[in-house]
Coordinates of C-alpha atoms in Angstrom, one line a residue:
Chain I
M1 CA -1.3 12.3 29.4
Q2 CA -4.6 13.7 30.6
P3 CA -7.5 11.3 31.1
L4 CA -9.4 12.8 28.3
E5 CA -6.4 12.6 26.0
Q6 CA -6.0 9.0 26.8
E7 CA -9.7 8.4 26.0
I8 CA -9.2 10.3 22.7
A9 CA -6.2 8.2 21.8
Q10 CA -8.2 5.1 22.5
F11 CA -11.0 6.4 20.4
I12 CA -8.7 7.0 17.5
I13 CA -7.2 3.5 17.8
D14 CA -10.7 1.9 18.0
T15 CA -12.3 4.0 15.3
L16 CA -9.6 3.4 12.8
N17 CA -8.9 -0.2 13.9
L18 CA -5.2 0.6 14.1
E19 CA -2.9 -2.4 14.6
D20 CA 0.5 -1.9 16.3
V21 CA -0.5 1.3 18.0
K22 CA -1.2 1.6 21.8
V23 CA -2.4 4.5 23.7
A24 CA 1.0 5.0 25.3
D25 CA 2.6 5.2 21.8
I26 CA 0.6 8.3 20.9
D27 CA 2.2 11.6 21.8
P28 CA -0.8 13.9 22.5
G29 CA 1.0 16.9 21.1
A30 CA 2.3 15.2 17.9
P31 CA 0.5 15.6 14.6
L32 CA -2.0 12.8 13.7
F33 CA -1.9 13.4 10.0
V34 CA 1.0 13.0 7.5
K35 CA 3.7 13.0 10.1
G36 CA 3.3 11.3 13.5
L37 CA 0.6 8.6 13.3
G38 CA 0.6 9.1 9.5
L39 CA -3.2 9.1 9.1
D40 CA -4.8 10.0 5.8
S41 CA -7.8 12.0 4.5
I42 CA -10.1 8.9 4.7
D43 CA -9.1 8.6 8.4
A44 CA -10.1 12.3 8.8
L45 CA -13.5 11.4 7.5
E46 CA -13.8 8.4 9.7
L47 CA -12.9 10.4 12.8
G48 CA -15.4 13.1 11.9
V49 CA -18.1 10.4 11.7
G50 CA -16.9 8.9 15.0
L51 CA -16.8 12.3 16.8
Q52 CA -20.4 12.8 15.9
K53 CA -21.4 9.3 17.1
K54 CA -19.5 9.2 20.3
Y55 CA -19.4 12.8 21.5
G56 CA -22.3 14.4 19.6
I57 CA -20.0 16.9 17.9
K58 CA -21.1 18.2 14.6
L59 CA -18.4 20.0 12.7
S60 CA -19.4 23.4 11.3
S61 CA -19.0 24.4 7.7
D62 CA -16.1 26.6 8.5
A63 CA -13.8 23.8 7.4
T64 CA -10.4 25.3 7.9
E65 CA -11.4 26.2 11.5
T66 CA -12.9 22.8 12.5
R67 CA -10.2 20.7 10.9
K68 CA -7.6 22.4 13.0
H69 CA -9.0 20.4 15.8
F70 CA -7.8 17.2 14.1
A71 CA -4.2 18.3 14.3
S72 CA -3.4 16.3 17.4
V73 CA -4.8 14.3 20.4
Q74 CA -4.5 17.5 22.4
A75 CA -6.5 19.5 19.9
L76 CA -9.2 16.9 19.7
A77 CA -9.4 16.8 23.5
A78 CA -9.8 20.6 23.6
L79 CA -12.6 20.3 21.0
V80 CA -14.4 17.7 23.2
T81 CA -13.9 19.9 26.3
N82 CA -15.3 23.0 24.6
H83 CA -18.2 21.0 23.2
R84 CA -19.1 19.7 26.7
A85 CA -18.8 23.2 28.2
G86 CA -21.0 24.6 25.5
A87 CA -23.5 21.8 25.8
S88 CA -23.9 22.2 29.6
T89 CA -24.5 25.9 29.6
Chain B
M1 CA -13.5 32.6 -21.4
S2 CA -10.3 34.5 -21.6
S3 CA -7.3 33.0 -19.9
R4 CA -4.5 34.0 -17.6
W5 CA -2.4 31.2 -19.0
L6 CA -2.2 32.4 -22.6
E7 CA 0.7 34.7 -21.8
P8 CA 3.0 32.2 -20.0
F9 CA 2.2 29.3 -22.5
K10 CA 2.8 31.5 -25.5
A11 CA 6.2 32.5 -24.1
T12 CA 7.4 28.9 -23.8
N13 CA 8.5 26.5 -26.6
A14 CA 7.3 23.6 -24.5
K15 CA 4.8 21.4 -26.3
R16 CA 4.1 19.0 -23.4
I17 CA 3.2 20.7 -20.2
A18 CA 2.7 19.0 -16.8
L19 CA -0.2 20.6 -15.0
Y20 CA -1.2 20.3 -11.4
L21 CA -3.5 22.9 -10.0
E22 CA -5.9 22.8 -7.1
D23 CA -7.6 26.0 -8.2
R24 CA -10.2 24.7 -10.6
Q25 CA -10.9 27.9 -12.5
S26 CA -7.3 28.4 -13.1
F27 CA -6.9 24.7 -14.1
L28 CA -9.6 25.1 -16.8
E29 CA -8.0 28.3 -18.1
A30 CA -4.7 26.5 -18.3
L31 CA -6.2 23.6 -20.2
T32 CA -8.0 25.8 -22.7
A33 CA -5.0 28.1 -23.2
A34 CA -2.8 25.1 -23.9
W35 CA -5.2 23.6 -26.4
S36 CA -5.7 26.9 -28.2
L37 CA -1.9 26.9 -28.7
G38 CA -1.9 23.3 -29.9
K39 CA 0.0 22.1 -26.7
Q40 CA -0.5 18.9 -24.8
V41 CA -1.3 18.9 -21.0
V42 CA 0.0 16.0 -18.9
L43 CA -2.0 15.4 -15.7
P44 CA -0.3 13.6 -12.8
G45 CA -2.7 12.3 -10.1
D46 CA -0.4 13.4 -7.4
V47 CA 3.0 15.2 -6.9
L48 CA 4.8 12.4 -5.0
P49 CA 8.5 12.1 -5.8
H50 CA 8.0 8.7 -7.5
T51 CA 5.4 10.2 -9.8
L52 CA 7.5 13.3 -10.6
D53 CA 10.4 11.1 -11.5
A54 CA 8.2 9.0 -13.8
L55 CA 6.7 12.2 -15.3
A56 CA 10.0 13.9 -16.2
P57 CA 10.7 12.2 -19.5
H58 CA 7.3 13.0 -20.8
V59 CA 7.1 16.7 -20.3
D60 CA 9.0 19.8 -21.3
A61 CA 7.6 22.2 -18.8
Y62 CA 5.7 22.4 -15.5
A63 CA 2.7 24.6 -14.7
G64 CA 0.8 25.3 -11.5
D65 CA 1.5 23.8 -8.0
F66 CA 5.0 22.5 -8.8
P67 CA 8.1 24.1 -7.4
N68 CA 9.6 26.6 -9.8
S69 CA 6.9 26.1 -12.4
L70 CA 5.1 28.4 -14.9
Q71 CA 2.5 30.7 -13.2
P72 CA -0.5 32.5 -14.6
G73 CA -0.1 36.0 -16.1
S74 CA -2.7 38.7 -16.6
S75 CA -6.0 37.8 -18.2
T76 CA -5.8 38.0 -22.0
G77 CA -7.3 36.7 -25.2
A78 CA -10.7 36.2 -26.6
K79 CA -13.2 33.7 -25.4
L80 CA -12.0 30.1 -25.9
T81 CA -14.9 27.9 -26.7
Y82 CA -14.6 24.2 -26.9
D83 CA -15.5 24.1 -30.6
S84 CA -12.6 26.4 -31.5
F85 CA -9.9 23.7 -30.7
D86 CA -8.5 21.1 -33.1
R87 CA -10.5 18.0 -32.3
E88 CA -7.7 15.7 -33.3
L89 CA -5.2 17.3 -30.9
E90 CA -3.9 14.8 -28.3
G91 CA -4.6 17.4 -25.7
V92 CA -4.5 15.4 -22.5
V93 CA -2.3 12.7 -21.1
V94 CA -3.5 11.1 -17.9
F95 CA -1.0 9.5 -15.7
T96 CA -2.3 6.6 -13.7
S97 CA -1.1 3.5 -11.9
G98 CA -0.3 0.6 -14.1
S99 CA -0.4 -3.0 -12.8
T100 CA 3.4 -3.5 -13.1
G101 CA 4.1 -0.5 -10.9
A102 CA 5.2 1.8 -13.7
P103 CA 2.7 4.6 -14.3
T104 CA 0.5 4.1 -17.4
L105 CA 0.2 7.1 -19.8
I106 CA -3.2 7.4 -21.4
T107 CA -3.5 9.9 -24.2
K108 CA -6.8 11.5 -25.1
K109 CA -7.7 13.4 -28.2
L110 CA -10.0 16.3 -27.6
R111 CA -12.8 14.7 -29.6
Q112 CA -12.8 11.8 -27.2
L113 CA -13.2 14.1 -24.2
F114 CA -15.8 16.5 -25.8
D115 CA -17.8 13.7 -27.3
E116 CA -18.0 12.0 -24.0
V117 CA -19.2 15.2 -22.3
V118 CA -21.9 15.6 -25.0
T119 CA -23.1 12.0 -24.1
L120 CA -23.2 13.0 -20.4
E121 CA -25.3 16.0 -21.2
S122 CA -27.7 14.1 -23.4
T123 CA -28.0 11.3 -20.8
F124 CA -28.2 13.3 -17.5
G125 CA -28.5 16.9 -18.5
Q126 CA -32.3 17.1 -18.3
D127 CA -32.1 16.6 -14.5
L128 CA -29.8 19.7 -14.1
G129 CA -30.7 23.3 -14.3
V130 CA -28.5 25.6 -16.4
D131 CA -27.2 27.3 -13.2
A132 CA -26.3 24.1 -11.3
T133 CA -22.8 24.4 -9.9
H134 CA -20.6 21.3 -10.4
V135 CA -19.4 20.6 -6.9
S136 CA -17.0 17.7 -6.4
T137 CA -15.2 15.7 -3.8
V138 CA -12.9 14.1 -6.4
S139 CA -9.8 15.4 -8.0
H140 CA -9.9 16.8 -11.5
Q141 CA -6.4 15.5 -12.1
H142 CA -8.1 12.1 -12.8
I143 CA -10.3 11.4 -15.7
Y144 CA -13.6 11.2 -13.8
G145 CA -13.2 14.6 -12.1
L146 CA -11.7 16.1 -15.3
L147 CA -14.8 15.0 -17.3
F148 CA -17.6 15.5 -14.7
A149 CA -16.4 18.4 -12.6
V150 CA -14.5 20.5 -15.2
L151 CA -15.2 19.7 -18.9
W152 CA -18.9 19.0 -18.5
P153 CA -19.7 22.3 -16.9
Y154 CA -17.3 24.1 -19.3
V155 CA -19.1 22.7 -22.4
S156 CA -22.6 23.0 -21.0
G157 CA -22.0 26.5 -19.6
R158 CA -22.7 25.6 -16.0
P159 CA -20.6 27.0 -13.2
L160 CA -17.8 25.0 -11.6
A161 CA -16.8 25.0 -8.0
A162 CA -13.5 26.8 -7.0
R163 CA -11.8 23.6 -5.8
R164 CA -12.3 20.1 -4.6
L165 CA -14.2 19.7 -1.3
E166 CA -13.1 17.1 1.1
Y167 CA -15.2 17.3 4.3
P168 CA -18.9 16.8 4.9
E169 CA -19.3 20.2 6.5
E170 CA -17.8 22.0 3.4
I171 CA -19.9 19.9 1.0
E172 CA -23.1 20.7 2.9
Q173 CA -22.3 24.4 2.7
A174 CA -21.6 24.2 -1.0
L175 CA -24.8 22.3 -1.8
R176 CA -26.9 24.6 0.3
S177 CA -25.7 27.9 -1.2
G178 CA -27.3 27.3 -4.6
P179 CA -28.5 24.8 -7.3
S180 CA -25.8 22.2 -7.6
V181 CA -24.8 18.8 -8.7
L182 CA -22.5 16.6 -6.6
I183 CA -19.6 14.7 -8.3
S184 CA -18.5 12.2 -5.6
S185 CA -17.3 8.8 -4.9
P186 CA -18.1 5.9 -2.5
A187 CA -15.3 7.1 -0.1
H188 CA -17.2 10.3 0.6
L189 CA -20.8 9.2 0.2
K190 CA -20.6 6.3 2.6
R191 CA -19.0 8.6 5.2
L192 CA -21.6 11.3 5.2
P193 CA -22.7 12.0 8.8
E194 CA -25.8 10.0 9.5
G195 CA -29.0 11.0 11.1
R196 CA -30.0 14.2 9.4
R197 CA -31.3 15.2 5.9
W198 CA -29.3 18.2 4.7
S199 CA -31.2 21.1 3.4
T200 CA -29.6 21.5 0.0
Q201 CA -30.4 22.6 -3.6
V202 CA -28.6 19.6 -5.0
Q203 CA -30.2 18.3 -8.2
A204 CA -28.2 15.1 -8.9
V205 CA -25.5 13.0 -7.2
F206 CA -22.9 11.1 -9.2
S207 CA -20.6 8.4 -7.8
S208 CA -17.7 6.8 -9.5
G209 CA -14.3 5.3 -8.9
G210 CA -15.6 2.0 -7.4
P211 CA -18.9 0.3 -6.7
L212 CA -21.0 2.0 -4.0
S213 CA -22.1 -0.4 -1.2
P214 CA -25.8 -0.7 -0.3
D215 CA -25.0 1.1 2.9
G216 CA -23.2 3.9 1.1
A217 CA -26.2 4.3 -1.3
A218 CA -28.6 4.3 1.6
R219 CA -26.5 6.9 3.5
A220 CA -26.5 9.2 0.4
I221 CA -30.3 8.9 0.0
E222 CA -30.8 9.6 3.7
V223 CA -28.5 12.7 3.8
L224 CA -28.8 14.1 0.3
G225 CA -32.3 12.9 -0.7
H226 CA -31.0 11.5 -4.0
S227 CA -30.1 8.1 -5.2
P228 CA -26.6 8.4 -6.6
K229 CA -26.1 7.7 -10.3
E230 CA -23.2 5.4 -10.4
I231 CA -20.8 5.6 -13.3
F232 CA -18.5 2.7 -14.2
G233 CA -15.5 3.5 -16.4
S234 CA -11.7 3.8 -16.4
S235 CA -9.1 6.2 -17.5
E236 CA -8.6 4.2 -20.7
T237 CA -12.2 3.8 -21.7
G238 CA -13.9 6.8 -20.2
G239 CA -17.5 6.1 -19.0
V240 CA -18.7 2.6 -19.9
A241 CA -21.9 2.1 -18.0
W242 CA -24.2 3.5 -15.4
R243 CA -26.9 2.5 -13.0
E244 CA -29.3 4.4 -10.7
A245 CA -29.8 2.0 -7.9
N246 CA -26.9 -0.1 -6.6
D247 CA -28.5 -3.5 -6.7
L248 CA -29.2 -3.2 -10.5
P249 CA -26.8 -4.4 -13.2
W250 CA -24.8 -1.9 -15.1
L251 CA -26.3 -0.4 -18.3
P252 CA -23.9 0.5 -21.1
M253 CA -23.8 4.2 -21.9
R254 CA -25.1 5.4 -25.2
G255 CA -22.9 4.3 -28.1
V256 CA -20.9 1.8 -25.9
N257 CA -20.8 -1.9 -26.8
V258 CA -19.6 -4.6 -24.4
R259 CA -18.7 -8.2 -24.8
G260 CA -16.9 -10.9 -22.7
A261 CA -13.7 -12.6 -23.5
R262 CA -12.5 -15.7 -21.9
G263 CA -10.0 -15.3 -19.1
E264 CA -8.7 -17.0 -15.9
G265 CA -11.0 -17.0 -12.9
E266 CA -14.7 -16.4 -12.5
G267 CA -16.7 -14.8 -15.3
A268 CA -15.4 -13.2 -18.5
I269 CA -13.0 -10.3 -19.1
L270 CA -14.9 -7.2 -20.1
E271 CA -14.1 -5.8 -23.6
V272 CA -15.5 -2.4 -24.6
E273 CA -16.1 -0.6 -27.9
S274 CA -16.8 3.0 -27.6
P275 CA -16.7 6.2 -29.6
H276 CA -14.7 7.7 -26.6
L277 CA -11.8 5.3 -27.2
A278 CA -8.8 6.4 -29.1
Q279 CA -9.0 3.5 -31.6
P280 CA -12.0 1.8 -33.2
G281 CA -12.6 -1.8 -32.1
F282 CA -12.9 -3.6 -28.8
F283 CA -10.6 -2.6 -25.9
R284 CA -9.8 -5.3 -23.3
T285 CA -10.2 -4.1 -19.7
A286 CA -8.9 -5.8 -16.6
D287 CA -12.4 -6.2 -15.1
R288 CA -14.1 -9.6 -14.7
V289 CA -17.9 -9.5 -15.5
E290 CA -21.0 -11.5 -16.1
I291 CA -22.9 -10.1 -19.1
A292 CA -26.7 -10.7 -19.6
P293 CA -28.3 -11.2 -23.0
D294 CA -29.5 -7.5 -23.0
N295 CA -25.8 -6.4 -22.6
S296 CA -26.3 -5.2 -19.0
F297 CA -23.6 -6.7 -16.7
R298 CA -22.4 -7.3 -13.2
L299 CA -18.9 -6.7 -12.0
L300 CA -17.0 -9.6 -10.4
G301 CA -13.6 -8.0 -9.6
R302 CA -10.4 -7.2 -11.3
A303 CA -8.2 -9.6 -13.2
D304 CA -4.9 -7.9 -12.6
R305 CA -2.9 -6.8 -9.6
I306 CA -4.4 -3.3 -9.3
A307 CA -6.3 -2.8 -6.1
K308 CA -8.8 0.0 -5.6
I309 CA -8.3 1.5 -2.1
E310 CA -11.0 4.1 -1.5
E311 CA -11.2 4.6 -5.3
K312 CA -7.5 5.1 -5.6
R313 CA -5.9 2.8 -8.2
V314 CA -3.0 1.2 -6.4
S315 CA -0.4 -1.1 -8.0
L316 CA 0.3 -3.9 -5.6
E317 CA 3.5 -4.6 -7.4
L318 CA 4.8 -1.1 -6.9
I319 CA 4.3 -1.5 -3.2
E320 CA 6.1 -4.8 -3.1
K321 CA 9.0 -3.5 -5.3
T322 CA 9.4 -0.4 -3.2
C323 CA 9.7 -2.5 0.0
V324 CA 12.3 -4.8 -1.5
E325 CA 14.3 -2.0 -3.1
S326 CA 14.5 -0.2 0.2
G327 CA 16.7 -3.1 1.4
L328 CA 14.4 -3.7 4.4
L329 CA 12.7 -6.8 3.0
K330 CA 14.0 -9.8 1.0
S331 CA 10.6 -10.4 -0.5
A332 CA 7.1 -8.9 0.0
R333 CA 3.6 -9.6 -1.1
V334 CA 0.6 -7.4 -0.6
V335 CA -3.1 -8.5 -0.4
T336 CA -6.3 -6.6 0.0
L337 CA -8.2 -7.1 3.3
D338 CA -11.9 -6.4 3.5
G339 CA -13.4 -4.5 6.4
A340 CA -15.2 -1.3 7.2
R341 CA -12.5 0.1 5.0
V342 CA -10.6 -2.0 2.5
T343 CA -7.0 -1.9 3.5
L344 CA -3.8 -3.6 2.4
G345 CA -1.9 -6.2 4.3
L346 CA 1.8 -6.8 3.6
V347 CA 3.6 -10.1 4.2
G348 CA 7.3 -9.7 4.2
V349 CA 10.5 -11.5 4.8
P350 CA 12.8 -9.1 6.7
A351 CA 16.3 -8.5 5.4
K352 CA 17.5 -6.8 8.5
Q353 CA 17.4 -7.4 12.3
L354 CA 15.0 -4.6 13.3
D355 CA 12.3 -4.6 15.9
R356 CA 8.8 -4.7 14.5
K357 CA 7.9 -1.1 15.1
E358 CA 11.2 0.2 13.7
L359 CA 10.8 -2.0 10.6
I360 CA 7.2 -0.8 10.0
D361 CA 8.2 2.8 10.5
Q362 CA 11.1 2.5 7.9
L363 CA 8.9 0.7 5.4
R364 CA 6.2 3.4 5.7
A365 CA 8.8 6.1 5.2
A366 CA 10.0 4.3 2.0
L367 CA 6.4 3.8 0.7
E368 CA 5.4 7.4 1.4
K369 CA 7.7 8.5 -1.5
A370 CA 6.0 6.1 -3.9
V371 CA 2.3 5.7 -3.2
E372 CA -0.4 7.8 -1.9
R373 CA -1.0 7.6 1.9
V374 CA -4.3 5.6 1.6
A375 CA -2.3 2.9 -0.2
I376 CA 0.2 2.3 2.6
P377 CA -0.4 -1.1 4.2
R378 CA -2.2 -1.0 7.5
K379 CA -1.4 -4.5 8.6
W380 CA 2.0 -6.2 8.6
R381 CA 3.0 -9.8 8.9
F382 CA 6.7 -10.7 9.0
V383 CA 7.6 -14.3 8.3
D384 CA 10.8 -16.3 7.6
Q385 CA 9.5 -17.3 4.2
L386 CA 6.4 -16.6 2.2
P387 CA 3.7 -19.4 2.5
V388 CA 3.5 -21.6 -0.6
D389 CA 0.8 -24.1 -1.8
A390 CA 1.4 -27.6 -3.0
Q391 CA 2.6 -26.3 -6.4
G392 CA 5.1 -24.1 -4.7
K393 CA 3.1 -20.9 -5.5
V394 CA 2.5 -18.0 -3.3
T395 CA -1.3 -17.3 -3.6
A396 CA -3.4 -14.5 -2.4
P397 CA -5.7 -16.8 -0.3
L398 CA -2.7 -18.3 1.5
L399 CA -1.4 -14.8 2.3
A400 CA -4.9 -13.7 3.4
L401 CA -4.9 -16.6 5.9
L402 CA -2.1 -14.8 7.9
F403 CA -4.5 -11.9 8.5
E404 CA -7.6 -14.1 9.1
D405 CA -7.5 -13.9 12.9
E406 CA -7.6 -10.2 12.5
T407 CA -10.3 -9.8 9.9
A408 CA -12.7 -12.5 11.0
K409 CA -12.2 -12.6 14.7
K410 CA -14.9 -11.8 17.1
P411 CA -14.0 -9.2 19.7
L412 CA -12.2 -10.6 22.7
R413 CA -13.0 -7.6 24.9
P414 CA -16.1 -5.5 25.0
E415 CA -16.1 -1.9 23.8
V416 CA -15.7 0.4 26.8
E417 CA -16.2 4.0 27.7
W418 CA -13.5 5.2 30.1
L419 CA -15.2 7.3 32.8
E420 CA -12.1 8.0 34.9
R421 CA -8.4 7.5 34.2
T422 CA -5.6 8.4 36.6
P423 CA -2.3 6.7 37.1
T424 CA -3.8 4.7 40.1
H425 CA -7.5 4.6 39.4
A426 CA -9.9 4.0 36.5
S427 CA -13.5 3.4 36.0
L428 CA -15.1 2.1 32.8
S429 CA -18.5 1.4 31.5
M430 CA -19.4 -1.3 29.0
T431 CA -22.3 -3.3 27.5
I432 CA -21.8 -7.0 27.0
S433 CA -22.2 -7.5 23.3
P434 CA -23.5 -10.9 22.0
E435 CA -20.7 -10.8 19.5
L436 CA -18.0 -11.4 22.1
K437 CA -15.8 -14.4 21.6
V438 CA -15.8 -15.4 25.2
L439 CA -19.5 -16.1 25.3
E440 CA -19.0 -19.1 23.1
G441 CA -19.1 -22.7 24.3
H442 CA -19.7 -22.3 28.0
F443 CA -23.4 -23.1 28.2
P444 CA -25.0 -23.3 24.7
D445 CA -28.4 -22.1 26.0
Q446 CA -27.2 -19.6 28.4
P447 CA -24.2 -17.6 27.2
I448 CA -22.3 -16.1 30.0
V449 CA -19.0 -14.2 30.4
P450 CA -16.8 -16.8 32.2
G451 CA -15.0 -15.8 35.4
V452 CA -11.6 -16.3 33.8
A453 CA -12.6 -13.8 31.0
Q454 CA -13.6 -11.2 33.6
L455 CA -10.2 -11.6 35.2
D456 CA -8.6 -11.3 31.8
W457 CA -10.5 -8.1 31.0
A458 CA -9.6 -6.6 34.4
I459 CA -5.9 -7.2 33.7
S460 CA -6.1 -6.2 30.1
F461 CA -7.9 -2.9 30.7
G462 CA -5.5 -2.4 33.6
R463 CA -2.6 -2.6 31.2
D464 CA -4.2 0.0 29.0
Q465 CA -4.1 2.5 31.8
F466 CA -1.4 1.6 34.4
T467 CA 2.2 0.7 34.0
M468 CA 2.1 -2.9 35.3
P469 CA 4.8 -5.5 35.4
R470 CA 4.6 -8.3 32.9
N471 CA 4.4 -11.3 35.2
L472 CA 1.4 -12.2 37.5
L473 CA 2.3 -13.6 40.9
K474 CA -1.1 -14.6 42.4
V475 CA -4.8 -13.8 42.6
E476 CA -6.3 -13.0 46.0
V477 CA -9.8 -12.8 47.4
L478 CA -11.3 -13.7 44.0
K479 CA -15.1 -13.8 44.2
F480 CA -17.7 -14.5 41.5
Q481 CA -21.2 -13.6 42.7
K482 CA -23.5 -13.0 39.8
L483 CA -23.8 -14.2 36.2
M484 CA -22.7 -11.7 33.6
Q485 CA -24.7 -12.1 30.4
P486 CA -25.1 -10.5 26.9
G487 CA -27.0 -7.2 27.1
H488 CA -25.9 -6.4 30.6
A489 CA -24.7 -2.9 31.3
V490 CA -21.5 -3.3 33.4
A491 CA -19.2 -1.0 35.4
L492 CA -15.6 -1.8 36.1
T493 CA -13.5 -0.1 38.7
L494 CA -9.7 -0.6 38.7
D495 CA -7.2 0.5 41.4
W496 CA -3.5 0.2 40.9
N497 CA -1.3 0.1 44.1
V498 CA 2.2 1.0 42.9
E499 CA 4.0 0.0 46.0
K500 CA 2.3 -3.4 46.4
T501 CA 2.1 -3.9 42.5
T502 CA -1.5 -5.0 43.1
L503 CA -4.5 -4.5 40.9
T504 CA -7.9 -4.5 42.6
F505 CA -10.9 -4.9 40.4
K506 CA -14.7 -5.0 40.7
F507 CA -17.3 -5.6 38.1
T508 CA -20.8 -4.3 39.1
P509 CA -24.1 -3.9 37.3
R510 CA -24.6 -0.3 36.2
S511 CA -28.2 0.0 37.2
S512 CA -28.8 -2.5 40.0
E513 CA -27.2 -3.6 43.2
G514 CA -24.7 -6.4 43.7
T515 CA -21.3 -7.5 42.3
Y516 CA -20.5 -9.7 39.4
S517 CA -16.9 -10.3 40.5
S518 CA -14.1 -8.8 42.4
G519 CA -10.5 -9.6 43.3
R520 CA -6.9 -8.6 43.7
V521 CA -4.2 -9.5 41.3
V522 CA -0.6 -9.3 42.6
F523 CA 2.2 -8.9 40.1
A524 CA 5.9 -9.7 40.4
A525 CA 7.6 -6.4 41.0

């Protein structure tokens, strides 16, 4: 797992207060919702709030596009990386 | 409005049609087409296998987003207005969770629905322009969304949104694009992104499904600029009462009478008389209340085993039954746990020898067929037998005790930000929060992070990052040089030597010189 992916996995565990889940248990490529971790739509809202708080990421109104970033730890890590690249230029 | 559903509904003999449709315009056309033909529409709240099994005996046909179901035809027919239907037609059956686990069917005559919508318009309509689109974050398959997001705009002639909106960014977009009214719930309002007032054309905000917390109300005002009007009601009663600020008591809606009946536990059991009920007379709810002389009231909780999880009505018995029938547990009890999000905790007696993770995975898989995802327990406690009180009863407070450490505990470790993470090196940044458990009891006047806690944090964060053996052999060159106290901004560096199975750590202040502590921890390879 990449360092940023590990960080994102930890962010998910902390934000959602998940019991019985460790960073090492989360496959960065596996789906977070429904299958995989089995998160629900309320978790998606919580993660959206958390992303804004921790990384300053505001999701755009093109919902189908932005919510693709929630598919997996890898996708979220890519979102954070892109945001940082955009923010520094 | 003409309807694309007249054609398929005319072609079927079915009298009772199950309807599940995400497309809201099509949903309304299907409703009105069915009613104009004297047919009944049965609305399941979801399309889970358990729900569909329970639905089957009550319907003759399926329409909409079911597999192999009736689909819309071409647009035909004259305008179907709400006053053209038979008011006594039992036009809607709402499927909802009953407390025993079997779904409850609630039949509504059209007059109940339309009269209620007329009350809504006379109570709240003056705040809304004729062109305000009814935007909602709630499903119209349930009574609240059906009334507020579909039938109210239909009867009043206002536009309705194309579908339910789930995420803040889509809600903002919808409220910005024109005059609008937001039909929402605490789950969404309290999770609006903080810190910025949206620029919207929203004229009113409604919340229902469960009480809105003061924080949730404040967030809605901050972001939307409106204090939500909260509606209290149920599938059985329709709207019962409302309030405009969430520290006020509930005021009965026009035409609604309330009274308290004696029941077990605190307060009285709410009974409701309303023109929107199917029968005249008082209907007994499962809500415990305290009623003031002016008939306003405060809610004290539920008197049955239905829990509201993020406004979803969840039968605790259904969850318990499903776990036991799966053969994985001999017995099971579910309790609600308060927190940032209300979650369920399950206490179970395992029937099989499985490791914890495997058991939880299998239980989750079994539950996914029966209940919506938000209702799946988040915390699990497996015991040899359920705890009983002196009378031999399993009580909710006793069960809750098993989760107490989790819900009430102060954090043992600080929240950290990982700055670097590799298989052999990590650096972290943290602020020492005054909440931390380890600060207690050392020196009452001068809380400090004890050295042993710093050592524990180093090992514990080390385990988060490196693959370290279980057993510790010895600690070398351990030094404590400076007091670590609440409010301090602290950096931690960790290095893992794979060959020597040694963890080296160093806590330093982030913005000044010096070292709090450092040392080497050697593990048994």
